[in-house]
mmCIF file of C-alpha atoms and ligand atoms in Angstrom:
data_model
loop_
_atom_site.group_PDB
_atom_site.id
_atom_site.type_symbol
_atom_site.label_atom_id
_atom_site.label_comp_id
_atom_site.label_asym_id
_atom_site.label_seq_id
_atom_site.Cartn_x
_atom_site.Cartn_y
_atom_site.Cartn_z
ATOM 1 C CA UNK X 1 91.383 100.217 162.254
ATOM 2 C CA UNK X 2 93.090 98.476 164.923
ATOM 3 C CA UNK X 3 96.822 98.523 165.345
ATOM 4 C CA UNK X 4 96.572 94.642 164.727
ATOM 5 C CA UNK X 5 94.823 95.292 160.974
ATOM 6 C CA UNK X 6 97.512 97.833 159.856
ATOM 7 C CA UNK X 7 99.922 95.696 161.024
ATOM 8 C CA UNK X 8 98.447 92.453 159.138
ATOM 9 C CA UNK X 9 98.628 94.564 155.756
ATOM 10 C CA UNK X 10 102.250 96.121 156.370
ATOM 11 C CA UNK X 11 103.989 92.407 157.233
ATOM 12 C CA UNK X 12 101.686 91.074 153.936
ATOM 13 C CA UNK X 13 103.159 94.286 151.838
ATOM 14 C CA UNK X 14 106.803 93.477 152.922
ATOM 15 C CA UNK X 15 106.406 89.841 152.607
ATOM 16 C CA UNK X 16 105.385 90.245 149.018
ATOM 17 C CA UNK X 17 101.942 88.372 149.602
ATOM 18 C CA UNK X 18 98.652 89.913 148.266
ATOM 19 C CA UNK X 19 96.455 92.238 149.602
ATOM 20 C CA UNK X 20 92.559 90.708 148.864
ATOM 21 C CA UNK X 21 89.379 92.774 148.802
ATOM 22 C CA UNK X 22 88.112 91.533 152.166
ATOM 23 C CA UNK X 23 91.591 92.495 153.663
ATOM 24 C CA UNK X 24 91.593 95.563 155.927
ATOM 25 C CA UNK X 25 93.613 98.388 153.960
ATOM 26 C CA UNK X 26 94.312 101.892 154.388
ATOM 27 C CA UNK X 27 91.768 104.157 153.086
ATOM 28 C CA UNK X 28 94.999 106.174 150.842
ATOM 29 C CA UNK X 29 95.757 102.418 149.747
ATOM 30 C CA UNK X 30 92.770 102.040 148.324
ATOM 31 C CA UNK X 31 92.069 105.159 146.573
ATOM 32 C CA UNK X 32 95.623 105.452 144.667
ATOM 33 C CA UNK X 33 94.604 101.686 143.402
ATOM 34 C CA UNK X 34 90.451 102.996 142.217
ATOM 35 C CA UNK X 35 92.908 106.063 141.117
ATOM 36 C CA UNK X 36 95.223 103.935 138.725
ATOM 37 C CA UNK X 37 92.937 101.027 138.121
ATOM 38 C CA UNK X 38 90.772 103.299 136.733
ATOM 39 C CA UNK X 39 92.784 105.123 134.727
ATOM 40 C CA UNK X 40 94.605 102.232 133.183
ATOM 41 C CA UNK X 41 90.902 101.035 132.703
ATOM 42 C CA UNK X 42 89.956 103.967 130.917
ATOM 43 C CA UNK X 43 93.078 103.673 128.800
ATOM 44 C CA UNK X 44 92.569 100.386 127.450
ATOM 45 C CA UNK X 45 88.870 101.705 126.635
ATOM 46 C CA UNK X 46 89.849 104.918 124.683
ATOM 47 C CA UNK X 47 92.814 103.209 123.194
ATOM 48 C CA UNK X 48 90.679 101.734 121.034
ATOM 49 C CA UNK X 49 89.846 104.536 118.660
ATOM 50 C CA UNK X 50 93.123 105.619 117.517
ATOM 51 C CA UNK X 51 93.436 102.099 116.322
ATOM 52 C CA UNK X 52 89.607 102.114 115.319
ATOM 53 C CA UNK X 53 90.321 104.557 112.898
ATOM 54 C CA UNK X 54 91.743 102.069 110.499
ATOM 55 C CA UNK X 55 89.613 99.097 110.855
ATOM 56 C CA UNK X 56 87.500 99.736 107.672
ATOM 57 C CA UNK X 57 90.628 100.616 105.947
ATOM 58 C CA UNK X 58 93.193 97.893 106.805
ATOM 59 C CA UNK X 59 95.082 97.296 103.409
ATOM 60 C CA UNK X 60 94.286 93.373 103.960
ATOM 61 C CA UNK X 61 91.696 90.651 105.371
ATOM 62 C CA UNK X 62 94.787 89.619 107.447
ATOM 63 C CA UNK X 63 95.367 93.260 108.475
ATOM 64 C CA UNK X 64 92.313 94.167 108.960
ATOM 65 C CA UNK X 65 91.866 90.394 111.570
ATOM 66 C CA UNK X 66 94.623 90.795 113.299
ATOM 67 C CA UNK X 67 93.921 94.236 113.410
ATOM 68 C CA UNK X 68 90.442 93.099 114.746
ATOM 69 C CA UNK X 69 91.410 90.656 117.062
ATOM 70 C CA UNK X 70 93.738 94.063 119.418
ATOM 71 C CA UNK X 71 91.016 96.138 119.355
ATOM 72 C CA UNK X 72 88.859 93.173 121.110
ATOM 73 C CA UNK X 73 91.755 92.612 123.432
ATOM 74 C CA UNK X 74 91.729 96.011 124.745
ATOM 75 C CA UNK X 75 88.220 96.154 125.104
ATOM 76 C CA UNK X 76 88.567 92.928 127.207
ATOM 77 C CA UNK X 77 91.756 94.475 129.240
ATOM 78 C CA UNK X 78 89.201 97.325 130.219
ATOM 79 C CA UNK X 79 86.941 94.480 131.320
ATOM 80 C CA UNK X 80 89.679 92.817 133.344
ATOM 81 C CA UNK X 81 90.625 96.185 134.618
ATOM 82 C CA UNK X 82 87.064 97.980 135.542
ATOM 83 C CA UNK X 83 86.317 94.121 137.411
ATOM 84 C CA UNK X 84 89.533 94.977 139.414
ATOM 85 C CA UNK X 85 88.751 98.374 140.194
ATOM 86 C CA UNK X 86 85.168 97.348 141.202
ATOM 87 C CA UNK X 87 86.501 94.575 144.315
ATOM 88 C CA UNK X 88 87.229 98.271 145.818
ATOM 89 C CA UNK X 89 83.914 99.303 146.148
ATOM 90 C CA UNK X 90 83.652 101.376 143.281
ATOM 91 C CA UNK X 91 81.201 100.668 140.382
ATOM 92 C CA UNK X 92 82.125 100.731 136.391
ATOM 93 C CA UNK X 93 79.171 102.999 135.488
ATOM 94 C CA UNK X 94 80.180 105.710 138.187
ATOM 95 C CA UNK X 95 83.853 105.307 136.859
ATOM 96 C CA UNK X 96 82.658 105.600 133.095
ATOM 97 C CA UNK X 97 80.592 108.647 134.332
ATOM 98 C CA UNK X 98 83.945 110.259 135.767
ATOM 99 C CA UNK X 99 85.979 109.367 132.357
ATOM 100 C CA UNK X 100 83.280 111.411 130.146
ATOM 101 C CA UNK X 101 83.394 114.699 132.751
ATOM 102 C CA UNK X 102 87.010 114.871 132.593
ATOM 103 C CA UNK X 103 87.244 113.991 136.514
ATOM 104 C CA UNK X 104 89.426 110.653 135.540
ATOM 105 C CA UNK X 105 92.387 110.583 133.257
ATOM 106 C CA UNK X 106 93.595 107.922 130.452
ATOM 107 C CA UNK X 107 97.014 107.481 129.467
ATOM 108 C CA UNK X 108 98.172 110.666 127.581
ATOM 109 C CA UNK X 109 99.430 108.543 124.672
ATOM 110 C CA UNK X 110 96.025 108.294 123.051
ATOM 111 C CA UNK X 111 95.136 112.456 122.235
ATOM 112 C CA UNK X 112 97.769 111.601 119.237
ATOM 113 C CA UNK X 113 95.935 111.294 115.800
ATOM 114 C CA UNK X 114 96.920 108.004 113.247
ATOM 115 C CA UNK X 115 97.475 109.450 110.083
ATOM 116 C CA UNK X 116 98.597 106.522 108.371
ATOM 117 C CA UNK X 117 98.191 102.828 108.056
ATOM 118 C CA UNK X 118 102.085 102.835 109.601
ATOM 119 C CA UNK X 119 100.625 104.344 112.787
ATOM 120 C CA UNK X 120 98.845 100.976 113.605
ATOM 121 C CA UNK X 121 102.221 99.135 113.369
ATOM 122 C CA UNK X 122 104.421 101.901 115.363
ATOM 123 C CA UNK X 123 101.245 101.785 118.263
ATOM 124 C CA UNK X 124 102.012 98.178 118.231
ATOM 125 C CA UNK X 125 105.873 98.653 118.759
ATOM 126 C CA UNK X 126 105.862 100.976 120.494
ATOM 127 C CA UNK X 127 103.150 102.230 122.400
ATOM 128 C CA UNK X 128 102.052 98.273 123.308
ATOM 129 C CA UNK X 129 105.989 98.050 123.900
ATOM 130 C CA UNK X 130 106.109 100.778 126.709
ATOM 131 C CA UNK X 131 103.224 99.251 128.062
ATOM 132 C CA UNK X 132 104.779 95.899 128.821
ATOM 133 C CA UNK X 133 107.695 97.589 130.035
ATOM 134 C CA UNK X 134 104.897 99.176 132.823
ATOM 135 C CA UNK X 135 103.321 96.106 133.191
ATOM 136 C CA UNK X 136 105.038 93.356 134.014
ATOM 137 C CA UNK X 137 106.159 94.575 136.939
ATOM 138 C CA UNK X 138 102.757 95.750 137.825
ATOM 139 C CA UNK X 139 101.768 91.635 137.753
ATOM 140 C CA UNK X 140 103.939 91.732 141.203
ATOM 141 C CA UNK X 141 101.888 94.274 142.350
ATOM 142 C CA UNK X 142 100.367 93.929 146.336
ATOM 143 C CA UNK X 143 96.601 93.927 145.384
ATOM 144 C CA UNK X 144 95.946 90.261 144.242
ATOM 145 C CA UNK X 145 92.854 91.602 141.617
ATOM 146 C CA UNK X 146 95.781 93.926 139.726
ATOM 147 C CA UNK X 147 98.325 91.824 139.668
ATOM 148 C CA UNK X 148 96.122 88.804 138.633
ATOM 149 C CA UNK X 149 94.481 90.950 135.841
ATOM 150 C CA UNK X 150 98.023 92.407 134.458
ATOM 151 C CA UNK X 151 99.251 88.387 133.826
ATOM 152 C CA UNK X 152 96.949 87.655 131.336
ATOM 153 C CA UNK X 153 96.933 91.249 129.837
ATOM 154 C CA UNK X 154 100.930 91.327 129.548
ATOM 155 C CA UNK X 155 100.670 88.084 127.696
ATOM 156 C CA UNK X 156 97.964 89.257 125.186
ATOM 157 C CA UNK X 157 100.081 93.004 124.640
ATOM 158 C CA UNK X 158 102.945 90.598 123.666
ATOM 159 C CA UNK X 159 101.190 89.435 120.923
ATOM 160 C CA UNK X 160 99.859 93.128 119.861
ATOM 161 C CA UNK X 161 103.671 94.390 120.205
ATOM 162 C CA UNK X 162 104.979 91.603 117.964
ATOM 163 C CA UNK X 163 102.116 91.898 115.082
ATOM 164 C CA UNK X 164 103.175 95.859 115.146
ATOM 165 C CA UNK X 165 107.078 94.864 114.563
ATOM 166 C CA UNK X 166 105.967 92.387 112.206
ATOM 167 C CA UNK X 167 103.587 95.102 110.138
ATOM 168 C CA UNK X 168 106.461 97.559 109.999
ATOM 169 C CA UNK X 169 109.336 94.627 108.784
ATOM 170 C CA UNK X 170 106.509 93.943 105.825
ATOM 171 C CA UNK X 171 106.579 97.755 105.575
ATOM 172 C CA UNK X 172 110.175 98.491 105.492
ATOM 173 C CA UNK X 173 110.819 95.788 103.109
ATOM 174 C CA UNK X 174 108.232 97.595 100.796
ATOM 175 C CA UNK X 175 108.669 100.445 98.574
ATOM 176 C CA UNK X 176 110.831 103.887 99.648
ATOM 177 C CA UNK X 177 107.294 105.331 100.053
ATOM 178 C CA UNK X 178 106.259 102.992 102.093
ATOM 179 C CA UNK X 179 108.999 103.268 104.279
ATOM 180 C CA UNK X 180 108.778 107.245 104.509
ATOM 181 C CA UNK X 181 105.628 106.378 106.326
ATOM 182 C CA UNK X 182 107.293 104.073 108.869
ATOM 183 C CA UNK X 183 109.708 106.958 109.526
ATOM 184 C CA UNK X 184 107.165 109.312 109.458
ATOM 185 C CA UNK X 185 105.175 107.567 112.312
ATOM 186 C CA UNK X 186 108.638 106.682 114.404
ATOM 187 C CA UNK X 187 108.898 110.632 114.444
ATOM 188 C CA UNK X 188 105.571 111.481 115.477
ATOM 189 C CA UNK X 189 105.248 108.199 117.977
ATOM 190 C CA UNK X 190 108.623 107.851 119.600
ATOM 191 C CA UNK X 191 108.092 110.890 122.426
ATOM 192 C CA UNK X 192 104.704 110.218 122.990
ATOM 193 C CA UNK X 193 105.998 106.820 123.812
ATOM 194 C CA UNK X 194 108.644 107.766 126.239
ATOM 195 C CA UNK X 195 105.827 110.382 127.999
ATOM 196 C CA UNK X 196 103.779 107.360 128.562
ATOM 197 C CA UNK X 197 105.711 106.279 131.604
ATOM 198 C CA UNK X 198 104.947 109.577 133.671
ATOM 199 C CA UNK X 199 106.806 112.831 134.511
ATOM 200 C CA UNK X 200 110.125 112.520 136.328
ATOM 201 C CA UNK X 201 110.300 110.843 139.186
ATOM 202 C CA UNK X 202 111.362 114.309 140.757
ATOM 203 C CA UNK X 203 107.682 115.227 139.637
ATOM 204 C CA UNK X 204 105.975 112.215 140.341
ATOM 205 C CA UNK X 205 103.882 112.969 143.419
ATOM 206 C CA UNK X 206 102.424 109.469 143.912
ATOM 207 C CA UNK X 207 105.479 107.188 143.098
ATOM 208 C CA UNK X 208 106.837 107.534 146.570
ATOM 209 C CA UNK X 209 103.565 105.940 148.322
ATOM 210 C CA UNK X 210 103.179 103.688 145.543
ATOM 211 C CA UNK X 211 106.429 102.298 145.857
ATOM 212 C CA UNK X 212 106.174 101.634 149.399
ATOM 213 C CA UNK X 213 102.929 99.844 149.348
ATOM 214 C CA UNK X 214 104.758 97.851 146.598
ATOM 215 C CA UNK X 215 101.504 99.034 143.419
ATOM 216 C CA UNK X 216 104.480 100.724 141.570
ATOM 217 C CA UNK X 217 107.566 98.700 141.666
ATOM 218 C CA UNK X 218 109.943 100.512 139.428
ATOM 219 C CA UNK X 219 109.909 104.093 139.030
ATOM 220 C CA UNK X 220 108.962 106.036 136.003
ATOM 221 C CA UNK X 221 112.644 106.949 134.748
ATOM 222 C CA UNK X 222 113.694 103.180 135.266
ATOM 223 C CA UNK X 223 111.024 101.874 133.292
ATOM 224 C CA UNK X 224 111.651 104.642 130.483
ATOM 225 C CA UNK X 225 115.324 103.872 130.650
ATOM 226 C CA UNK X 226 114.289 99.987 130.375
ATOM 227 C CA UNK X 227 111.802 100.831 127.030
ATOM 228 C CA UNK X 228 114.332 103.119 125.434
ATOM 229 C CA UNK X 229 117.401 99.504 126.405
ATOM 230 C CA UNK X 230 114.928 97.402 124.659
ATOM 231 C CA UNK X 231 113.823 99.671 121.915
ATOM 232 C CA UNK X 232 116.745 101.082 120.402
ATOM 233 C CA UNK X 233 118.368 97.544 119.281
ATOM 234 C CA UNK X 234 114.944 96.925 117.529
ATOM 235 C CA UNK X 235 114.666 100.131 115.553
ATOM 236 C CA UNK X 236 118.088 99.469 114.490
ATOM 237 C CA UNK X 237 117.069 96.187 112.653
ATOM 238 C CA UNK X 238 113.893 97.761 111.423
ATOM 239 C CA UNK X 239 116.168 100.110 109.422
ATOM 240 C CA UNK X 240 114.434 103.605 111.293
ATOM 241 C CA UNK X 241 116.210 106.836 112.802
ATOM 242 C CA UNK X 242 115.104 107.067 116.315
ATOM 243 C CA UNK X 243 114.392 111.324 116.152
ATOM 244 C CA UNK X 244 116.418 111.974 119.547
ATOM 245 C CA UNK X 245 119.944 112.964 118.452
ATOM 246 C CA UNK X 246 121.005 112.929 121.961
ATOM 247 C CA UNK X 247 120.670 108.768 121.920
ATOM 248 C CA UNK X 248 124.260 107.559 122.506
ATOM 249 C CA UNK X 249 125.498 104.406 124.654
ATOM 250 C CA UNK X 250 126.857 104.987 127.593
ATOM 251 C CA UNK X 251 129.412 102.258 128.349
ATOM 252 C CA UNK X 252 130.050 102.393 131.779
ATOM 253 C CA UNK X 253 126.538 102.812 132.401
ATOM 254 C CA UNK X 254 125.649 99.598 130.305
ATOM 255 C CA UNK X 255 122.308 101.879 128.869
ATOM 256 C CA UNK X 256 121.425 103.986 126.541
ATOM 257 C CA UNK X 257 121.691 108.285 127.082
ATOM 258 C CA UNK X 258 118.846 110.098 125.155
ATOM 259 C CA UNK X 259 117.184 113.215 125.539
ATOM 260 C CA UNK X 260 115.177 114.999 127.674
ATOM 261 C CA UNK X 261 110.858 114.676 126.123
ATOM 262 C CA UNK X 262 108.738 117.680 126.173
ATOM 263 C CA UNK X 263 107.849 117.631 129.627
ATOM 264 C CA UNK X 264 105.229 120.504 128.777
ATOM 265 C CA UNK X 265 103.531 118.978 125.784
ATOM 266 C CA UNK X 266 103.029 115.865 128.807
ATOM 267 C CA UNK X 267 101.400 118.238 131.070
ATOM 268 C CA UNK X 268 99.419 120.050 127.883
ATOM 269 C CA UNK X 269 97.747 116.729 126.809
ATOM 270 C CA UNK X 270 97.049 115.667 130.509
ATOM 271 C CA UNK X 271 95.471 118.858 130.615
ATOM 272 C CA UNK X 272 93.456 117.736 127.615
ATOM 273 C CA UNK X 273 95.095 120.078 125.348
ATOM 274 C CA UNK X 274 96.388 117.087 123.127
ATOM 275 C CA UNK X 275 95.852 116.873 119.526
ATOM 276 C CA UNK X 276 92.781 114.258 119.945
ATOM 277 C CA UNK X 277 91.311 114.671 123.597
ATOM 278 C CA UNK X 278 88.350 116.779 122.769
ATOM 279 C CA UNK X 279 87.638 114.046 119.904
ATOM 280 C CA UNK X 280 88.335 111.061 122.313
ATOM 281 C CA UNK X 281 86.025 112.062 124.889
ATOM 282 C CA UNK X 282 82.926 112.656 122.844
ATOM 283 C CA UNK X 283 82.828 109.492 121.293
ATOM 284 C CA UNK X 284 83.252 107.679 124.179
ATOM 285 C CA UNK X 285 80.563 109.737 125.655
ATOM 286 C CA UNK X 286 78.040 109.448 122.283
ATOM 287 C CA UNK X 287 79.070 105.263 121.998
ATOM 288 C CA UNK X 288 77.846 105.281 126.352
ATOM 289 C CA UNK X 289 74.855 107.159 125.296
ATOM 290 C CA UNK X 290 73.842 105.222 121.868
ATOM 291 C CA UNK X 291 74.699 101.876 124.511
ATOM 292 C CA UNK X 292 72.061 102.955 127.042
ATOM 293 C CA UNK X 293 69.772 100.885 125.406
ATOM 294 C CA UNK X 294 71.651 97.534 125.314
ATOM 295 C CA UNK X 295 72.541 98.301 129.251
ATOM 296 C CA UNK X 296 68.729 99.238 129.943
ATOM 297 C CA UNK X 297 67.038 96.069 127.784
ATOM 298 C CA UNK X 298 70.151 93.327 129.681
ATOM 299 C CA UNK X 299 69.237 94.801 133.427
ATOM 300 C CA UNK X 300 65.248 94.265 132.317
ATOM 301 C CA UNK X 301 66.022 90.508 131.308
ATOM 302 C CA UNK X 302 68.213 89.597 134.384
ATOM 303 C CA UNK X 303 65.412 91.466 136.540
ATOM 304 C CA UNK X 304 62.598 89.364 134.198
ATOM 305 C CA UNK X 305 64.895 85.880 135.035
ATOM 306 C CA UNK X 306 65.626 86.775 138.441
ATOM 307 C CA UNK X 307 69.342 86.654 138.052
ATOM 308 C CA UNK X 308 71.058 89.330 140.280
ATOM 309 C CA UNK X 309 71.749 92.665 138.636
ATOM 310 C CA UNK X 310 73.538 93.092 135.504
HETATM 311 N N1 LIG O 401 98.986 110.022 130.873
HETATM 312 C C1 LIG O 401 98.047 110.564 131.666
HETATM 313 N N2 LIG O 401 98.263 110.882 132.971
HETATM 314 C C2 LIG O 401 99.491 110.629 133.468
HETATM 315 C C3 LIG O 401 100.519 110.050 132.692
HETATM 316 C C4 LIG O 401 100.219 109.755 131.329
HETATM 317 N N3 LIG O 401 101.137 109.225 130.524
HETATM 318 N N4 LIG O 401 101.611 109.911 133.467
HETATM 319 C C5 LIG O 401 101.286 110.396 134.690
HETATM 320 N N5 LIG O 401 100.017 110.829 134.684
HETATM 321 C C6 LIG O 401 99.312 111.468 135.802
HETATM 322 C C7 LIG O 401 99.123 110.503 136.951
HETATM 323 O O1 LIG O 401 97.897 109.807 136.820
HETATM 324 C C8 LIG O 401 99.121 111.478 138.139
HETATM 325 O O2 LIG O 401 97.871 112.140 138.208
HETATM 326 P P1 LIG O 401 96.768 111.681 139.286
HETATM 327 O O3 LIG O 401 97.450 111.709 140.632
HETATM 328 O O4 LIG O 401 95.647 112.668 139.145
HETATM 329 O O5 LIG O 401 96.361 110.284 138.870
HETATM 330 C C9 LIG O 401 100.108 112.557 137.708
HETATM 331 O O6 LIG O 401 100.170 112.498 136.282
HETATM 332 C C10 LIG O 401 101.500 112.413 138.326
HETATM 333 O O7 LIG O 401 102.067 111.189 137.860
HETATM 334 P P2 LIG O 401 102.653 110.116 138.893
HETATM 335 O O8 LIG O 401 103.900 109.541 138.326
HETATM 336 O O9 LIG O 401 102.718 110.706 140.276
HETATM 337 O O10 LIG O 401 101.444 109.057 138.882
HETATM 338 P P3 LIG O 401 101.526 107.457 138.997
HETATM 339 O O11 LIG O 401 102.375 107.046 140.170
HETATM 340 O O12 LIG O 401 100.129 106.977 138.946
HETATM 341 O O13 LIG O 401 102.333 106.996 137.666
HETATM 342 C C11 LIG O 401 101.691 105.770 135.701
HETATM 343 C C12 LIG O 401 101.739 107.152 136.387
HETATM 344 C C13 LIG O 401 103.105 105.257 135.489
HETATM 345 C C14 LIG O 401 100.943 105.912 134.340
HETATM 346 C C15 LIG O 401 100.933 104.804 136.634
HETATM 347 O O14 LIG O 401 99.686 105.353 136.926
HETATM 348 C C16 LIG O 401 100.708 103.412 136.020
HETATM 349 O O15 LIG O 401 101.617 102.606 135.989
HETATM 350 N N6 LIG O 401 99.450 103.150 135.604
HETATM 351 C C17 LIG O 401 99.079 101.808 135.161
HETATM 352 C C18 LIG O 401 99.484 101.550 133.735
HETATM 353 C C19 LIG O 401 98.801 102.483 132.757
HETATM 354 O O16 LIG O 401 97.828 103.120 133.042
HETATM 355 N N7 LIG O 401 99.382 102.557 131.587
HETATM 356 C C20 LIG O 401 98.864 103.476 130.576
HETATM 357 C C21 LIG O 401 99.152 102.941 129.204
HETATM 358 S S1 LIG O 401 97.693 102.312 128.549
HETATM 359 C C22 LIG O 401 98.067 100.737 128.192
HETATM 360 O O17 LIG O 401 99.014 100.236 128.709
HETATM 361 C C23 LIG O 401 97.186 100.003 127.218
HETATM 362 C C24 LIG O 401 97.993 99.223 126.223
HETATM 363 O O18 LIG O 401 97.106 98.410 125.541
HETATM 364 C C25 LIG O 401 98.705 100.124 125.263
#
């Protein structure tokens, strides 16, 4: 590319103005953006079974809408997300194809199994809650298709955060049973959570790049320190034990101290040695093979109408 190209997109970058699909951009720019799009794509997509899983068995018609009404989001987030990926260049199908033989990730946070209806409010909390932590900053990230996608997204995980609080108050107010299984699920959920934001930025290979082409604007440990600031008041009023006995304020440091996660559970399950990978992947694979047929019979009518492909 010319000199004056790479210069256009560095003075855009540090002016905090967008970068547009029909902008010049380097080739590593673009690939760490398919790279993440994707993934966070993918995520949205597969993060609808754990959820799934209790659809049929929501303990209420209101449960069981609202409960409705997430799952749709994320489905539409993937939408938002695999449109974004595809101004690159890239297509959805050859993404999907990459998801289903293991040569794209999804966020780590969804090999974990729900066991119990309490699961679907603690996802809310605080898997939904880590995710707004990552990504509202992402809505001032330097590709315009991102950034525009993540505004609308970080308004509709607001609403799936606050429904999962809301599910566990009901819960906690219940019987001592019922609030076993709130605890129960804040112990199995509340690492997970925290691995959700990456390794440590002394083991994050792409944060350096992505911070200087303004995609990642915080780094992994600030954001985690940031979810654990904003989480630990919450749990408090909820009435649950946060299962990290290192968690202690820090005065001086105006934040909250905790512990160290499992750094090599993280790299297990990216690995796809997590409780649920195996299970995630082939029904995403078996619900892209049963779709084949609704894909096949919409590209035959928009060939039949004449409307460009589908
Ligand atoms: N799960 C799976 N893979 C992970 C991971 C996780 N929790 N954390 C890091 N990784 C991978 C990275 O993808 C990278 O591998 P790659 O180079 O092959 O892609 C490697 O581990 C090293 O990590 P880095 O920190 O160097 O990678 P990034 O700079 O990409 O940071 C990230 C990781 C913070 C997850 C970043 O990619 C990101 O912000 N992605 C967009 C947001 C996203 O995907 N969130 C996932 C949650 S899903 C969600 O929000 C849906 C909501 O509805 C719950």
């Amino acid at each position: 590319a010319s000199a004056e190209a790479q210069s256009r997109f560095e003075a855009v970058v540090a002016n905090e103005q967008r970068v547009e699909p029909r902008d010049w951009m380097p080739d590593a720019y673009r690939a760490t953006l398919v790279r993440q799009i994707a993934q966070h794509a993918h995520s949205e997509i597969i993060g609808m079974q754990p959820e799934g899983n209790w659809l049929t068995r929501a303990p209420s018609l209101r449960r069981k809408a609202i409960l409705l009404a997430k799952a749709q989001d994320e489905a539409g987030h993937g939408l938002y997300l695999y449109a974004a990926a595809e101004t690159l260049g890239v297509d959805r199908a050859e993404l999907t194809e990459k998801l289903i033989d293991g040569r794209q990730k999804y966020s780590s946070i969804f090999n974990y199994p729900t066991l119990t209806f309490a699961d679907v409010g603690v996802i809310g909390w605080l898997v939904d809650g880590a995710a707004i932590c990552n990504q509202v900053p992402l809505c001032r990230c330097s590709y315009g298709p991102y950034a525009r996608a993540m505004v609308r997204i970080c308004k509709e995980e607001s609403f799936h955060q606050r429904q999962g609080y809301e599910l566990l108050m009901t819960l906690m107010a219940g019987t001592e049973g019922q609030r076993r299984m709130v605890q129960d699920a804040v112990d199995r959920w509340w690492w997970p959570s925290l691995m959700m934001f990456g390794p440590p930025d002394g083991a994050s290979p792409n944060s350096e790049r992505s911070m200087a082409w303004r995609i990642k604007r915080h780094s992994n440990d600030e954001l985690r320190q940031r979810f654990v600031d904003m989480t630990v008041p919450q749990a408090e009023i909820l009435g649950v034990t946060l299962p990290d006995p290192a968690l202690a304020w820090n005065e001086e440091r105006g934040s909250w101290d905790f512990g160290e996660p499992d750094w090599s559970e993280l790299m297990q399950v990216i690995k796809g040695q997590g409780p649920c990978n195996a299970q995630r992947i082939d029904r995403r694979r078996a619900a892209h093979e049963d779709g084949a047929w609704v894909r096949e019979a919409a590209s035959a009518y928009a060939a039949k109408h004449g409307r460009k492909g589908s």
